[in-house]
């Protein structure tokens, strides 16, 4: 398992279900992490910086060969979308659980994916088809296509390195910031530019493809609620996607995958404009963070299917065998302070209480005590809820957020508590500007009991700058229970 945190644990659980032994790798700072204890074996791969550990291809492959592994699952992030790594895994005689290197080069790099989409007849946003070489070239393209524009890394995904440029005065600083983050996150400074579609929804389609030419799509996920172009909440089905649009998105996703000769799991991402038109954004050549949303509504285990495809097996169903039921929502629990611009936070987690009950799933790397390092992505856990319809799913999500406590570091839980009670979200009327236009304003909302207790346990008593949801007055029995908990 060439990864860490909750995704390493999630993959290991499916492996255990299938009778497959697992080997964890860990950096020095992750020596006591839950994924290390969960594996059948574990091996160190270097110091905390990712470049010296989780991104070090030779060390990761060395552990796999030394321990007798048959395959490497990259999870998401790190080396999951590195074509050279996929090739190196194959050259070492191991199965790479994901698209092979040639597929990743064809569709994982954003500019080549755009060219494939155009060739397949799928619309793309106006912009560059080749990586930009200089800031001057970027300035010329922006002048041609018109502001606002979006700068983003040509390789990798997850929203890292993206910058919105509203006008010429902002381009120089955005270019420097996007280039620097692209190098840090993906090892390459190449950027592309697109005309920004304003008030769009970010909708993605989950794909599976085997080696025998069968490609299926498993419905869509709306991922529009984001900060810094990175997702916070995902749901399926999309509240603004009707049957006609869903069919069009599915057909477009399959067309791009077929043009690339796609294999294994992947996700085609689209921007949907307010008038229902859409453009292809990119293909994520890996398992998505939000894949549990699709699993919840389809009843499928995507990791198990990934493993079977990597072993050369055929998909056990065709497109007419895909059935969705109910509605699912995923809340990303991150070590970030939502009251201070979602600034990532490191520290020590001293107490954890995770929710349970009907329709609740936790994909979690949480434990207590646990040190949260600052060297990696701040994602701690994913709270996934399912309900027979969207209204029921939201109700269960509210209950689950109230139950959950993570004490010791600030988390995104107060933000989720606010959103789940906010009228525009509950009505399904939101787009990619939601966080900027809703969380920034001082709207009173009930904060979760879990978040309130966590704040007390962590000693967070000061008021932070900026708007803050207001806790509702708790009834006497709740106050008594809270006092017992604090004692």
PDB file of C-alpha atoms in Angstrom, residues 159-363:
ATOM      1  CA  UNK A 159      -7.233  21.083  -7.096  1.00  0.00           C
ATOM      2  CA  UNK A 160      -3.648  21.756  -6.025  1.00  0.00           C
ATOM      3  CA  UNK A 161      -1.904  24.639  -7.753  1.00  0.00           C
ATOM      4  CA  UNK A 162      -5.044  26.150  -9.306  1.00  0.00           C
ATOM      5  CA  UNK A 163      -5.343  29.935  -9.343  1.00  0.00           C
ATOM      6  CA  UNK A 164      -8.198  32.132 -10.571  1.00  0.00           C
ATOM      7  CA  UNK A 165      -6.911  35.263 -12.302  1.00  0.00           C
ATOM      8  CA  UNK A 166      -9.504  38.028 -12.484  1.00  0.00           C
ATOM      9  CA  UNK A 167      -7.403  40.471 -14.462  1.00  0.00           C
ATOM     10  CA  UNK A 168      -3.914  41.311 -15.818  1.00  0.00           C
ATOM     11  CA  UNK A 169      -2.714  42.786 -12.518  1.00  0.00           C
ATOM     12  CA  UNK A 170      -3.090  39.422 -10.773  1.00  0.00           C
ATOM     13  CA  UNK A 171      -1.352  37.260 -13.374  1.00  0.00           C
ATOM     14  CA  UNK A 172       2.262  37.618 -12.215  1.00  0.00           C
ATOM     15  CA  UNK A 173       1.602  36.583  -8.614  1.00  0.00           C
ATOM     16  CA  UNK A 174      -0.785  33.805  -9.692  1.00  0.00           C
ATOM     17  CA  UNK A 175       1.824  32.468 -12.122  1.00  0.00           C
ATOM     18  CA  UNK A 176       4.493  32.315  -9.403  1.00  0.00           C
ATOM     19  CA  UNK A 177       2.171  30.687  -6.872  1.00  0.00           C
ATOM     20  CA  UNK A 178       0.737  28.104  -9.292  1.00  0.00           C
ATOM     21  CA  UNK A 179       4.185  27.184 -10.638  1.00  0.00           C
ATOM     22  CA  UNK A 180       5.623  26.746  -7.157  1.00  0.00           C
ATOM     23  CA  UNK A 181       2.753  24.580  -5.936  1.00  0.00           C
ATOM     24  CA  UNK A 182       2.848  22.473  -9.112  1.00  0.00           C
ATOM     25  CA  UNK A 183       6.530  21.707  -8.499  1.00  0.00           C
ATOM     26  CA  UNK A 184       5.897  20.873  -4.836  1.00  0.00           C
ATOM     27  CA  UNK A 185       2.847  18.688  -5.422  1.00  0.00           C
ATOM     28  CA  UNK A 186       3.632  17.046  -8.763  1.00  0.00           C
ATOM     29  CA  UNK A 187       7.329  17.632  -9.451  1.00  0.00           C
ATOM     30  CA  UNK A 188       6.739  19.655 -12.650  1.00  0.00           C
ATOM     31  CA  UNK A 189       6.083  23.394 -13.176  1.00  0.00           C
ATOM     32  CA  UNK A 190       4.025  23.033 -16.388  1.00  0.00           C
ATOM     33  CA  UNK A 191       0.763  25.014 -16.349  1.00  0.00           C
ATOM     34  CA  UNK A 192      -2.212  25.381 -18.656  1.00  0.00           C
ATOM     35  CA  UNK A 193      -4.847  28.084 -18.868  1.00  0.00           C
ATOM     36  CA  UNK A 194      -8.611  27.952 -19.400  1.00  0.00           C
ATOM     37  CA  UNK A 195     -11.361  30.512 -19.644  1.00  0.00           C
ATOM     38  CA  UNK A 196     -13.165  30.441 -16.305  1.00  0.00           C
ATOM     39  CA  UNK A 197     -16.832  29.406 -16.417  1.00  0.00           C
ATOM     40  CA  UNK A 198     -18.498  31.416 -13.670  1.00  0.00           C
ATOM     41  CA  UNK A 199     -21.250  30.045 -11.389  1.00  0.00           C
ATOM     42  CA  UNK A 200     -20.598  26.527 -12.684  1.00  0.00           C
ATOM     43  CA  UNK A 201     -21.149  23.257 -10.884  1.00  0.00           C
ATOM     44  CA  UNK A 202     -18.325  20.741 -10.661  1.00  0.00           C
ATOM     45  CA  UNK A 203     -19.751  17.345 -11.628  1.00  0.00           C
ATOM     46  CA  UNK A 204     -17.727  14.184 -12.152  1.00  0.00           C
ATOM     47  CA  UNK A 205     -18.480  10.734 -13.538  1.00  0.00           C
ATOM     48  CA  UNK A 206     -17.009   7.541 -12.062  1.00  0.00           C
ATOM     49  CA  UNK A 207     -15.621   5.082 -14.615  1.00  0.00           C
ATOM     50  CA  UNK A 208     -14.413   1.485 -14.570  1.00  0.00           C
ATOM     51  CA  UNK A 209     -12.681  -0.177 -17.525  1.00  0.00           C
ATOM     52  CA  UNK A 210     -11.193  -3.653 -17.805  1.00  0.00           C
ATOM     53  CA  UNK A 211      -8.466  -4.936 -20.141  1.00  0.00           C
ATOM     54  CA  UNK A 212     -11.044  -6.510 -22.422  1.00  0.00           C
ATOM     55  CA  UNK A 213     -12.557  -3.285 -23.735  1.00  0.00           C
ATOM     56  CA  UNK A 214     -15.533  -2.984 -21.372  1.00  0.00           C
ATOM     57  CA  UNK A 215     -16.098   0.527 -19.978  1.00  0.00           C
ATOM     58  CA  UNK A 216     -18.933   1.377 -17.594  1.00  0.00           C
ATOM     59  CA  UNK A 217     -19.889   4.583 -15.812  1.00  0.00           C
ATOM     60  CA  UNK A 218     -21.362   4.513 -12.329  1.00  0.00           C
ATOM     61  CA  UNK A 219     -23.325   7.746 -12.107  1.00  0.00           C
ATOM     62  CA  UNK A 220     -22.169  11.220 -11.144  1.00  0.00           C
ATOM     63  CA  UNK A 221     -21.032  13.118  -8.073  1.00  0.00           C
ATOM     64  CA  UNK A 222     -21.527  16.836  -7.489  1.00  0.00           C
ATOM     65  CA  UNK A 223     -18.317  18.211  -5.938  1.00  0.00           C
ATOM     66  CA  UNK A 224     -19.044  21.936  -6.166  1.00  0.00           C
ATOM     67  CA  UNK A 225     -18.520  22.831  -2.495  1.00  0.00           C
ATOM     68  CA  UNK A 226     -14.804  23.560  -2.437  1.00  0.00           C
ATOM     69  CA  UNK A 227     -12.193  25.808  -0.882  1.00  0.00           C
ATOM     70  CA  UNK A 228      -9.047  26.605  -2.868  1.00  0.00           C
ATOM     71  CA  UNK A 229     -10.436  24.382  -5.661  1.00  0.00           C
ATOM     72  CA  UNK A 230     -10.267  21.386  -3.312  1.00  0.00           C
ATOM     73  CA  UNK A 231     -13.455  19.585  -2.411  1.00  0.00           C
ATOM     74  CA  UNK A 232     -15.117  19.594   0.994  1.00  0.00           C
ATOM     75  CA  UNK A 233     -18.524  18.001   0.309  1.00  0.00           C
ATOM     76  CA  UNK A 234     -19.574  15.589  -2.438  1.00  0.00           C
ATOM     77  CA  UNK A 235     -22.935  14.019  -3.148  1.00  0.00           C
ATOM     78  CA  UNK A 236     -24.659  11.645  -5.522  1.00  0.00           C
ATOM     79  CA  UNK A 237     -26.922  11.995  -7.360  1.00  0.00           C
ATOM     80  CA  UNK A 238     -26.167  15.612  -8.200  1.00  0.00           C
ATOM     81  CA  UNK A 239     -29.128  17.776  -7.134  1.00  0.00           C
ATOM     82  CA  UNK A 240     -29.001  19.718 -10.426  1.00  0.00           C
ATOM     83  CA  UNK A 241     -28.474  16.714 -12.712  1.00  0.00           C
ATOM     84  CA  UNK A 242     -31.559  15.296 -14.413  1.00  0.00           C
ATOM     85  CA  UNK A 243     -31.735  12.055 -16.377  1.00  0.00           C
ATOM     86  CA  UNK A 244     -30.996  13.707 -19.721  1.00  0.00           C
ATOM     87  CA  UNK A 245     -27.901  15.550 -18.499  1.00  0.00           C
ATOM     88  CA  UNK A 246     -26.733  12.456 -16.614  1.00  0.00           C
ATOM     89  CA  UNK A 247     -26.843  10.377 -19.796  1.00  0.00           C
ATOM     90  CA  UNK A 248     -24.902  13.035 -21.712  1.00  0.00           C
ATOM     91  CA  UNK A 249     -22.215  13.251 -19.040  1.00  0.00           C
ATOM     92  CA  UNK A 250     -21.898   9.463 -18.895  1.00  0.00           C
ATOM     93  CA  UNK A 251     -21.575   9.185 -22.671  1.00  0.00           C
ATOM     94  CA  UNK A 252     -18.942  11.948 -22.747  1.00  0.00           C
ATOM     95  CA  UNK A 253     -16.930  10.280 -19.991  1.00  0.00           C
ATOM     96  CA  UNK A 254     -16.959   6.929 -21.776  1.00  0.00           C
ATOM     97  CA  UNK A 255     -15.973   8.581 -25.070  1.00  0.00           C
ATOM     98  CA  UNK A 256     -12.848  10.134 -23.528  1.00  0.00           C
ATOM     99  CA  UNK A 257     -11.946   6.881 -21.740  1.00  0.00           C
ATOM    100  CA  UNK A 258     -12.382   4.854 -24.937  1.00  0.00           C
ATOM    101  CA  UNK A 259     -10.201   7.285 -26.896  1.00  0.00           C
ATOM    102  CA  UNK A 260      -7.444   6.758 -24.314  1.00  0.00           C
ATOM    103  CA  UNK A 261      -7.764   2.964 -24.176  1.00  0.00           C
ATOM    104  CA  UNK A 262      -8.533   3.402 -20.493  1.00  0.00           C
ATOM    105  CA  UNK A 263      -8.044   0.682 -17.890  1.00  0.00           C
ATOM    106  CA  UNK A 264      -8.984   0.402 -14.194  1.00  0.00           C
ATOM    107  CA  UNK A 265     -10.805   3.083 -12.180  1.00  0.00           C
ATOM    108  CA  UNK A 266     -10.923   6.729 -13.195  1.00  0.00           C
ATOM    109  CA  UNK A 267     -13.044   9.842 -13.030  1.00  0.00           C
ATOM    110  CA  UNK A 268     -13.990  12.266 -15.790  1.00  0.00           C
ATOM    111  CA  UNK A 269     -14.562  15.757 -14.411  1.00  0.00           C
ATOM    112  CA  UNK A 270     -16.834  18.372 -15.968  1.00  0.00           C
ATOM    113  CA  UNK A 271     -17.980  21.929 -15.363  1.00  0.00           C
ATOM    114  CA  UNK A 272     -21.729  22.366 -15.847  1.00  0.00           C
ATOM    115  CA  UNK A 273     -22.879  25.900 -16.628  1.00  0.00           C
ATOM    116  CA  UNK A 274     -26.173  27.328 -15.281  1.00  0.00           C
ATOM    117  CA  UNK A 275     -27.810  26.715 -18.679  1.00  0.00           C
ATOM    118  CA  UNK A 276     -27.023  22.982 -18.539  1.00  0.00           C
ATOM    119  CA  UNK A 277     -24.162  22.993 -21.059  1.00  0.00           C
ATOM    120  CA  UNK A 278     -20.934  21.400 -19.928  1.00  0.00           C
ATOM    121  CA  UNK A 279     -17.226  21.175 -20.721  1.00  0.00           C
ATOM    122  CA  UNK A 280     -14.681  18.468 -19.971  1.00  0.00           C
ATOM    123  CA  UNK A 281     -12.095  19.433 -17.365  1.00  0.00           C
ATOM    124  CA  UNK A 282      -9.767  16.483 -16.869  1.00  0.00           C
ATOM    125  CA  UNK A 283      -9.487  12.780 -16.158  1.00  0.00           C
ATOM    126  CA  UNK A 284      -8.287  11.645 -12.739  1.00  0.00           C
ATOM    127  CA  UNK A 285      -6.411   8.400 -13.361  1.00  0.00           C
ATOM    128  CA  UNK A 286      -6.825   7.002  -9.868  1.00  0.00           C
ATOM    129  CA  UNK A 287      -9.311   6.202  -7.151  1.00  0.00           C
ATOM    130  CA  UNK A 288     -10.975   9.436  -6.039  1.00  0.00           C
ATOM    131  CA  UNK A 289     -11.146  10.623  -2.438  1.00  0.00           C
ATOM    132  CA  UNK A 290     -14.930  10.686  -2.830  1.00  0.00           C
ATOM    133  CA  UNK A 291     -15.334   7.177  -4.255  1.00  0.00           C
ATOM    134  CA  UNK A 292     -17.350   6.043  -1.163  1.00  0.00           C
ATOM    135  CA  UNK A 293     -20.225   8.235  -2.369  1.00  0.00           C
ATOM    136  CA  UNK A 294     -20.559   6.085  -5.482  1.00  0.00           C
ATOM    137  CA  UNK A 295     -20.112   2.915  -3.447  1.00  0.00           C
ATOM    138  CA  UNK A 296     -22.946   3.974  -1.157  1.00  0.00           C
ATOM    139  CA  UNK A 297     -25.476   4.459  -3.947  1.00  0.00           C
ATOM    140  CA  UNK A 298     -24.412   1.521  -6.145  1.00  0.00           C
ATOM    141  CA  UNK A 299     -23.504  -1.071  -3.513  1.00  0.00           C
ATOM    142  CA  UNK A 300     -20.202  -1.766  -5.304  1.00  0.00           C
ATOM    143  CA  UNK A 301     -16.718  -2.070  -3.779  1.00  0.00           C
ATOM    144  CA  UNK A 302     -14.558  -0.048  -6.174  1.00  0.00           C
ATOM    145  CA  UNK A 303     -11.292  -1.173  -4.595  1.00  0.00           C
ATOM    146  CA  UNK A 304     -12.235  -4.828  -5.015  1.00  0.00           C
ATOM    147  CA  UNK A 305     -13.080  -4.140  -8.655  1.00  0.00           C
ATOM    148  CA  UNK A 306      -9.771  -2.305  -9.090  1.00  0.00           C
ATOM    149  CA  UNK A 307      -7.905  -5.334  -7.788  1.00  0.00           C
ATOM    150  CA  UNK A 308      -9.803  -7.726 -10.039  1.00  0.00           C
ATOM    151  CA  UNK A 309      -9.133  -5.563 -13.095  1.00  0.00           C
ATOM    152  CA  UNK A 310      -5.434  -5.335 -12.187  1.00  0.00           C
ATOM    153  CA  UNK A 311      -5.394  -9.152 -12.012  1.00  0.00           C
ATOM    154  CA  UNK A 312      -6.704  -9.305 -15.586  1.00  0.00           C
ATOM    155  CA  UNK A 313     -10.283 -10.266 -14.779  1.00  0.00           C
ATOM    156  CA  UNK A 314     -13.302  -8.997 -16.688  1.00  0.00           C
ATOM    157  CA  UNK A 315     -15.781  -6.629 -15.106  1.00  0.00           C
ATOM    158  CA  UNK A 316     -18.595  -8.797 -13.691  1.00  0.00           C
ATOM    159  CA  UNK A 317     -21.330  -6.558 -15.142  1.00  0.00           C
ATOM    160  CA  UNK A 318     -22.098  -4.355 -18.156  1.00  0.00           C
ATOM    161  CA  UNK A 319     -23.660  -0.884 -18.195  1.00  0.00           C
ATOM    162  CA  UNK A 320     -27.189  -2.241 -17.798  1.00  0.00           C
ATOM    163  CA  UNK A 321     -26.030  -3.973 -14.616  1.00  0.00           C
ATOM    164  CA  UNK A 322     -25.305  -0.676 -12.837  1.00  0.00           C
ATOM    165  CA  UNK A 323     -28.104   0.356 -10.483  1.00  0.00           C
ATOM    166  CA  UNK A 324     -28.199   3.312  -8.104  1.00  0.00           C
ATOM    167  CA  UNK A 325     -30.402   3.675  -5.050  1.00  0.00           C
ATOM    168  CA  UNK A 326     -30.973   6.568  -2.670  1.00  0.00           C
ATOM    169  CA  UNK A 327     -28.646   9.486  -2.040  1.00  0.00           C
ATOM    170  CA  UNK A 328     -25.209   9.738  -0.452  1.00  0.00           C
ATOM    171  CA  UNK A 329     -23.126  12.646   0.893  1.00  0.00           C
ATOM    172  CA  UNK A 330     -19.461  12.714   1.867  1.00  0.00           C
ATOM    173  CA  UNK A 331     -18.033  15.269   4.303  1.00  0.00           C
ATOM    174  CA  UNK A 332     -14.258  15.616   4.345  1.00  0.00           C
ATOM    175  CA  UNK A 333     -13.010  16.025   7.909  1.00  0.00           C
ATOM    176  CA  UNK A 334      -9.769  17.971   7.594  1.00  0.00           C
ATOM    177  CA  UNK A 335      -7.259  19.377  10.069  1.00  0.00           C
ATOM    178  CA  UNK A 336      -7.991  22.950   9.046  1.00  0.00           C
ATOM    179  CA  UNK A 337      -9.352  26.018  10.783  1.00  0.00           C
ATOM    180  CA  UNK A 338     -12.490  27.015   8.849  1.00  0.00           C
ATOM    181  CA  UNK A 339     -12.707  30.280  10.831  1.00  0.00           C
ATOM    182  CA  UNK A 340      -9.288  31.360   9.542  1.00  0.00           C
ATOM    183  CA  UNK A 341      -9.544  30.631   5.843  1.00  0.00           C
ATOM    184  CA  UNK A 342      -9.171  26.838   6.164  1.00  0.00           C
ATOM    185  CA  UNK A 343      -5.531  27.128   7.222  1.00  0.00           C
ATOM    186  CA  UNK A 344      -4.053  23.597   7.680  1.00  0.00           C
ATOM    187  CA  UNK A 345      -3.224  22.717  11.286  1.00  0.00           C
ATOM    188  CA  UNK A 346      -0.818  20.226  12.763  1.00  0.00           C
ATOM    189  CA  UNK A 347      -0.820  19.045  16.362  1.00  0.00           C
ATOM    190  CA  UNK A 348      -1.862  16.228  18.643  1.00  0.00           C
ATOM    191  CA  UNK A 349      -5.315  14.663  18.660  1.00  0.00           C
ATOM    192  CA  UNK A 350      -6.205  13.771  22.246  1.00  0.00           C
ATOM    193  CA  UNK A 351      -9.753  12.468  21.925  1.00  0.00           C
ATOM    194  CA  UNK A 352     -11.894  11.062  19.112  1.00  0.00           C
ATOM    195  CA  UNK A 353     -15.537  10.030  19.009  1.00  0.00           C
ATOM    196  CA  UNK A 354     -16.806   8.865  15.635  1.00  0.00           C
ATOM    197  CA  UNK A 355     -20.494   8.671  14.727  1.00  0.00           C
ATOM    198  CA  UNK A 356     -22.389   5.492  13.969  1.00  0.00           C
ATOM    199  CA  UNK A 357     -25.908   4.283  13.328  1.00  0.00           C
ATOM    200  CA  UNK A 358     -28.054   3.658  10.244  1.00  0.00           C
ATOM    201  CA  UNK A 359     -26.613   4.936   6.990  1.00  0.00           C
ATOM    202  CA  UNK A 360     -23.267   6.066   8.471  1.00  0.00           C
ATOM    203  CA  UNK A 361     -19.826   5.079   7.164  1.00  0.00           C
ATOM    204  CA  UNK A 362     -16.495   6.394   8.435  1.00  0.00           C
ATOM    205  CA  UNK A 363     -13.358   6.102   6.312  1.00  0.00           C
TER     206      UNK A 363
END
